[in-house]
Amino acid sequence: MLTRNCLLLFLWIVVDAGSVSSLRPSLVAPIRNGAAGFQRVKRGWVWNQFFVLEEYMGSDPQYVGKLHTDLDKGDSAVKYTLSGEGAGSIFTIDQTTGDIHALRSLDREEKPYYTLRAQAVDINTNRPLEPESEFVIKVQDINDNEPKFLEGPYMASVPEMSPVGTYVTQVTATDADDPTYGNSARVVYSILHGQPYFSVDPKTGVIKTALPNMDREVKEQYQVLIQAKDMGGQLGGLAGTTTVNITLSDVNDNPPRFSKSEILEKSNNAVPESSAVGSAVGRIKAHDLDIGRNAEVEYTIVPGDGGAMFDITTNEHNQEGIIILKRPLDYETKKAYTFKVDASNAHLDPRFQNFGAFKDTATVKINVLDVDEPPVFNKPAYVMDVYEDTPAGTIIGAVTAQDLDASSSPVRYSIDWKSDMDSFFDIDPVEGTISTNELLDRESIAQHNISVVATKLNSPVLTSRVAVTVHVLDINEFPPELASPYETFVCENAKMGQVIQTFSAKDQDLPMSGQQFSFKSPREDVKVNKNFTIRDFGNNTAGIVTKRGGFRRRLQEIYFLPVVIEDNGYPPKSSTGTLTIRVCGCESDGSLLTCSAEAIFLPVGLSTGALVAILLCIIILLVIVVLYVGLRRQKKKETLMSSKEDIRDNVIHYDDEGGGEEDTHAFDMGTLRNPKVVKENLYRRDVKPEMKRDPRPLASQDSADIRDFINQRLKEHDVDNSAPPYDSLATYAYEGDGSVAESLSSIGSLAVDLEEDYDYLKDWGPRFKTLYCAATGPGVDRDQCQLCGDNEVA
């Protein structure tokens, strides 16, 4: 077959090459023609593609094809060159003849084709005779690859009892050969092993069931061998195989069943009568051939003899039925129990219900074993009552226990010392009577809880216990009293007959449920008290009721109301309590406004907000007064420099405008003259002296050098210890002694009875004659000064 295919391929290549060589397409390539440039020439050879068989096993290189050009005249002047994929390594060309050979065997699955370029050149000048051309060498496929299952082996499952044709799985085989050439890649599927249970589609590879009602409980695992063959399954094709492991999944097609041995075993089950309630007294199991949730079993006890005594549950791990005791067993009452147990599947499949009932029934018999038991009391608990202060030795009750076993042993009684640490009670060991050992006090311990132990005489280890509760009854020995110290209020606008407070009482003798109290006002207070009274409500509570209206805090703020409380004990006890009632101001709706004593003296209608505002105003006024007084005191402590005598605060402004030198009537200059008065011990007026100073020397009236006079005063001021510690302005001037108003200077200049000679002013010219007249004063010669007069000042 392979030889025939190779022969056919060879003939096809020869025919194809002959047809190609006869082609002469009009393709041109540039050829240089000296200085004339390029001329267009017709290309005399062309090719498109060649073919080469894969997996060539010959000893010589495989011939591929031949390249030829019309420019080749057979004189070996043309050289053929080859370049591209595999040139030189895989493919070679004869430079003279143009024959192409493959140097080694090729595999199409590794590389299906190769692209190469060929060119004809002048062998002498190596110049191209034609343009370079590209061609393809294809590797011709042969059937050298078998189909392969890349995903095998396969795992699949199908439910048991499935009908014929149920889908199981699908297998796929891949062939590496060329699917476009021949049947090398055409695959056909078939089953080699696994019939008659399964079948496979020859084209798609789908596996289906071929046999109905396959039972998992009979056979669960199947192994199927699948073959894939190329060449369409024909003889000579290559084949590959894979294994498919198919598992039948379980369905609920089997009911649970009890085995006969299981029924016989459980029918002879024996349980001691001393078994505790809730304990497991037996196990039973129904077997199910299914698995998983299809094998889950539910157990139920059929109503009957044992339905009330026993219960049954399912163990989830092994699907066993556990029989549990619901009530105590008693051999003397009943020695055996027989009942039926049903086992059924929890999850039913409706497809298989026609197979029959999916449950089974077994009969269980439980025998009760006799056990030596402790004594049994005729009551589960005892309650006894005794009055407090009952004499010691008084019998308050008795307990009774008996042995129910066949031996019927005598019983002895005792009190557990842990329950009666103080030994308040005693018990007769034979009769079981309980008596007091000492006086009981209900106010100390109102209830005693003791434990009585009953022991079999012939088996002391078998004991039983019973609880005995002893209530100490009360004797009325405490009077009742108010439940709490009540303090209530009554509104000023309260009306007559209004209940303003409800109160109750308490008593230490009896519990709250047994108390009954009565309330009333004292006899002596009924006629005297015109304000309030007591009203008994009959339910252990009472109320305070007003007997009038119009209460006023101005008249009386607090009222005290006595109340008599009496109980219903024997003998009855009573006590008198006092209720405090405060008169308060209220709103119109009765809500409390104020109860303070200060509010009594406020004007009617004055609210709390107004009172707070008035108090704030008073406080603000007091603060202002205190600040004012403090500022006044601070001003008195200031130095004399800030007083009215401070020279800086006594500046006199004169707005009188004079008429010049000719005006002798505007102002009297005589008032500025200083009389000749010697004033001793003159001090500075800007500082209050604290120590006496030595008298200063008289200031000279010699006006020859006033500068020396000012310097002298400045030095005195600098060394003066009584000078103020701040900077001050001191004016030093000398106005003379002719002024009646005395000196205006801060320096207390002393005047001496010396006359100044002003004659030199006359020598200065007419302009200084007026100054001369003013300096000399009245009495000067009229001829010397015509402008001077007695009361004139220039």
PDB file of N, CA, C and O in Angstrom, residues 4-36:
ATOM      1  N   ARG A   4       2.452   1.786  -3.424  1.00  0.00           N
ATOM      2  CA  ARG A   4       1.517   2.327  -4.407  1.00  0.00           C
ATOM      3  C   ARG A   4       1.314   3.805  -4.196  1.00  0.00           C
ATOM      4  O   ARG A   4       1.277   4.585  -5.170  1.00  0.00           O
ATOM      5  N   ASN A   5       1.211   4.218  -2.954  1.00  0.00           N
ATOM      6  CA  ASN A   5       1.025   5.651  -2.698  1.00  0.00           C
ATOM      7  C   ASN A   5       2.238   6.452  -3.133  1.00  0.00           C
ATOM      8  O   ASN A   5       2.122   7.547  -3.693  1.00  0.00           O
ATOM      9  N   CYS A   6       3.412   5.942  -2.891  1.00  0.00           N
ATOM     10  CA  CYS A   6       4.628   6.662  -3.305  1.00  0.00           C
ATOM     11  C   CYS A   6       4.708   6.768  -4.821  1.00  0.00           C
ATOM     12  O   CYS A   6       5.122   7.795  -5.385  1.00  0.00           O
ATOM     13  N   LEU A   7       4.308   5.725  -5.520  1.00  0.00           N
ATOM     14  CA  LEU A   7       4.344   5.749  -6.984  1.00  0.00           C
ATOM     15  C   LEU A   7       3.370   6.772  -7.527  1.00  0.00           C
ATOM     16  O   LEU A   7       3.699   7.544  -8.431  1.00  0.00           O
ATOM     17  N   LEU A   8       2.180   6.788  -6.964  1.00  0.00           N
ATOM     18  CA  LEU A   8       1.202   7.786  -7.407  1.00  0.00           C
ATOM     19  C   LEU A   8       1.688   9.198  -7.137  1.00  0.00           C
ATOM     20  O   LEU A   8       1.512  10.111  -7.949  1.00  0.00           O
ATOM     21  N   LEU A   9       2.328   9.409  -6.008  1.00  0.00           N
ATOM     22  CA  LEU A   9       2.853  10.741  -5.693  1.00  0.00           C
ATOM     23  C   LEU A   9       3.938  11.132  -6.666  1.00  0.00           C
ATOM     24  O   LEU A   9       4.011  12.283  -7.117  1.00  0.00           O
ATOM     25  N   PHE A  10       4.797  10.208  -6.990  1.00  0.00           N
ATOM     26  CA  PHE A  10       5.892  10.509  -7.920  1.00  0.00           C
ATOM     27  C   PHE A  10       5.349  10.891  -9.289  1.00  0.00           C
ATOM     28  O   PHE A  10       5.812  11.854  -9.916  1.00  0.00           O
ATOM     29  N   LEU A  11       4.355  10.149  -9.797  1.00  0.00           N
ATOM     30  CA  LEU A  11       3.767  10.480 -11.110  1.00  0.00           C
ATOM     31  C   LEU A  11       3.107  11.852 -11.068  1.00  0.00           C
ATOM     32  O   LEU A  11       3.206  12.630 -12.023  1.00  0.00           O
ATOM     33  N   TRP A  12       2.471  12.176  -9.949  1.00  0.00           N
ATOM     34  CA  TRP A  12       1.807  13.488  -9.858  1.00  0.00           C
ATOM     35  C   TRP A  12       2.817  14.614  -9.871  1.00  0.00           C
ATOM     36  O   TRP A  12       2.607  15.643 -10.483  1.00  0.00           O
ATOM     37  N   ILE A  13       3.989  14.401  -9.250  1.00  0.00           N
ATOM     38  CA  ILE A  13       5.024  15.443  -9.234  1.00  0.00           C
ATOM     39  C   ILE A  13       5.578  15.651 -10.633  1.00  0.00           C
ATOM     40  O   ILE A  13       5.812  16.777 -11.086  1.00  0.00           O
ATOM     41  N   VAL A  14       5.785  14.539 -11.349  1.00  0.00           N
ATOM     42  CA  VAL A  14       6.338  14.663 -12.724  1.00  0.00           C
ATOM     43  C   VAL A  14       5.386  15.413 -13.609  1.00  0.00           C
ATOM     44  O   VAL A  14       5.765  16.321 -14.368  1.00  0.00           O
ATOM     45  N   VAL A  15       4.119  15.069 -13.525  1.00  0.00           N
ATOM     46  CA  VAL A  15       3.130  15.758 -14.360  1.00  0.00           C
ATOM     47  C   VAL A  15       3.042  17.210 -13.964  1.00  0.00           C
ATOM     48  O   VAL A  15       2.979  18.110 -14.804  1.00  0.00           O
ATOM     49  N   ASP A  16       3.072  17.467 -12.666  1.00  0.00           N
ATOM     50  CA  ASP A  16       2.953  18.855 -12.196  1.00  0.00           C
ATOM     51  C   ASP A  16       4.165  19.658 -12.600  1.00  0.00           C
ATOM     52  O   ASP A  16       4.052  20.813 -13.013  1.00  0.00           O
ATOM     53  N   ALA A  17       5.377  19.068 -12.548  1.00  0.00           N
ATOM     54  CA  ALA A  17       6.592  19.793 -12.949  1.00  0.00           C
ATOM     55  C   ALA A  17       6.574  20.075 -14.434  1.00  0.00           C
ATOM     56  O   ALA A  17       7.026  21.143 -14.890  1.00  0.00           O
ATOM     57  N   GLY A  18       6.076  19.154 -15.248  1.00  0.00           N
ATOM     58  CA  GLY A  18       6.012  19.402 -16.685  1.00  0.00           C
ATOM     59  C   GLY A  18       5.077  20.525 -17.019  1.00  0.00           C
ATOM     60  O   GLY A  18       5.363  21.357 -17.889  1.00  0.00           O
ATOM     61  N   SER A  19       4.014  20.588 -16.251  1.00  0.00           N
ATOM     62  CA  SER A  19       3.078  21.688 -16.527  1.00  0.00           C
ATOM     63  C   SER A  19       3.640  23.005 -16.089  1.00  0.00           C
ATOM     64  O   SER A  19       3.421  24.031 -16.718  1.00  0.00           O
ATOM     65  N   VAL A  20       4.434  22.966 -14.996  1.00  0.00           N
ATOM     66  CA  VAL A  20       5.018  24.226 -14.528  1.00  0.00           C
ATOM     67  C   VAL A  20       6.078  24.715 -15.498  1.00  0.00           C
ATOM     68  O   VAL A  20       6.177  25.909 -15.803  1.00  0.00           O
ATOM     69  N   SER A  21       6.920  23.776 -15.994  1.00  0.00           N
ATOM     70  CA  SER A  21       8.002  24.198 -16.884  1.00  0.00           C
ATOM     71  C   SER A  21       7.501  24.716 -18.215  1.00  0.00           C
ATOM     72  O   SER A  21       8.226  25.425 -18.911  1.00  0.00           O
ATOM     73  N   SER A  22       6.301  24.386 -18.559  1.00  0.00           N
ATOM     74  CA  SER A  22       5.762  24.888 -19.828  1.00  0.00           C
ATOM     75  C   SER A  22       5.203  26.280 -19.703  1.00  0.00           C
ATOM     76  O   SER A  22       4.858  26.894 -20.704  1.00  0.00           O
ATOM     77  N   LEU A  23       5.107  26.727 -18.428  1.00  0.00           N
ATOM     78  CA  LEU A  23       4.573  28.076 -18.250  1.00  0.00           C
ATOM     79  C   LEU A  23       5.629  29.115 -18.584  1.00  0.00           C
ATOM     80  O   LEU A  23       6.788  28.969 -18.239  1.00  0.00           O
ATOM     81  N   ARG A  24       5.177  30.154 -19.239  1.00  0.00           N
ATOM     82  CA  ARG A  24       6.075  31.259 -19.544  1.00  0.00           C
ATOM     83  C   ARG A  24       5.353  32.552 -19.228  1.00  0.00           C
ATOM     84  O   ARG A  24       4.886  33.257 -20.113  1.00  0.00           O
ATOM     85  N   PRO A  25       5.231  32.862 -17.957  1.00  0.00           N
ATOM     86  CA  PRO A  25       4.533  34.113 -17.642  1.00  0.00           C
ATOM     87  C   PRO A  25       5.358  35.313 -18.064  1.00  0.00           C
ATOM     88  O   PRO A  25       6.582  35.246 -18.143  1.00  0.00           O
ATOM     89  N   SER A  26       4.695  36.412 -18.344  1.00  0.00           N
ATOM     90  CA  SER A  26       5.369  37.619 -18.810  1.00  0.00           C
ATOM     91  C   SER A  26       5.870  38.399 -17.617  1.00  0.00           C
ATOM     92  O   SER A  26       5.277  39.385 -17.190  1.00  0.00           O
ATOM     93  N   LEU A  27       6.941  37.920 -17.054  1.00  0.00           N
ATOM     94  CA  LEU A  27       7.586  38.620 -15.945  1.00  0.00           C
ATOM     95  C   LEU A  27       8.930  39.113 -16.431  1.00  0.00           C
ATOM     96  O   LEU A  27       9.639  38.421 -17.165  1.00  0.00           O
ATOM     97  N   VAL A  28       9.332  40.265 -16.058  1.00  0.00           N
ATOM     98  CA  VAL A  28      10.585  40.866 -16.495  1.00  0.00           C
ATOM     99  C   VAL A  28      11.426  41.168 -15.293  1.00  0.00           C
ATOM    100  O   VAL A  28      10.926  41.343 -14.190  1.00  0.00           O
ATOM    101  N   ALA A  29      12.740  41.223 -15.551  1.00  0.00           N
ATOM    102  CA  ALA A  29      13.688  41.604 -14.508  1.00  0.00           C
ATOM    103  C   ALA A  29      14.643  42.619 -15.081  1.00  0.00           C
ATOM    104  O   ALA A  29      15.012  42.554 -16.265  1.00  0.00           O
ATOM    105  N   PRO A  30      15.111  43.584 -14.368  1.00  0.00           N
ATOM    106  CA  PRO A  30      16.034  44.619 -14.901  1.00  0.00           C
ATOM    107  C   PRO A  30      17.422  44.041 -15.161  1.00  0.00           C
ATOM    108  O   PRO A  30      17.971  43.332 -14.333  1.00  0.00           O
ATOM    109  N   ILE A  31      17.958  44.305 -16.355  1.00  0.00           N
ATOM    110  CA  ILE A  31      19.312  43.889 -16.754  1.00  0.00           C
ATOM    111  C   ILE A  31      20.057  45.155 -17.189  1.00  0.00           C
ATOM    112  O   ILE A  31      19.579  45.923 -18.011  1.00  0.00           O
ATOM    113  N   ARG A  32      21.227  45.423 -16.589  1.00  0.00           N
ATOM    114  CA  ARG A  32      21.997  46.604 -16.943  1.00  0.00           C
ATOM    115  C   ARG A  32      22.629  46.378 -18.339  1.00  0.00           C
ATOM    116  O   ARG A  32      23.264  45.371 -18.600  1.00  0.00           O
ATOM    117  N   ASN A  33      22.483  47.368 -19.233  1.00  0.00           N
ATOM    118  CA  ASN A  33      23.010  47.307 -20.616  1.00  0.00           C
ATOM    119  C   ASN A  33      23.951  48.459 -20.826  1.00  0.00           C
ATOM    120  O   ASN A  33      23.659  49.420 -21.528  1.00  0.00           O
ATOM    121  N   GLY A  34      25.106  48.392 -20.213  1.00  0.00           N
ATOM    122  CA  GLY A  34      26.134  49.423 -20.389  1.00  0.00           C
ATOM    123  C   GLY A  34      25.635  50.747 -19.920  1.00  0.00           C
ATOM    124  O   GLY A  34      24.918  50.877 -18.961  1.00  0.00           O
ATOM    125  N   ALA A  35      26.063  51.799 -20.643  1.00  0.00           N
ATOM    126  CA  ALA A  35      25.705  53.151 -20.267  1.00  0.00           C
ATOM    127  C   ALA A  35      24.295  53.511 -20.646  1.00  0.00           C
ATOM    128  O   ALA A  35      23.780  54.524 -20.223  1.00  0.00           O
ATOM    129  N   ALA A  36      23.692  52.651 -21.438  1.00  0.00           N
ATOM    130  CA  ALA A  36      22.330  52.965 -21.880  1.00  0.00           C
ATOM    131  C   ALA A  36      21.313  52.792 -20.777  1.00  0.00           C
ATOM    132  O   ALA A  36      20.164  53.122 -20.950  1.00  0.00           O
TER     133      ALA A  36
END
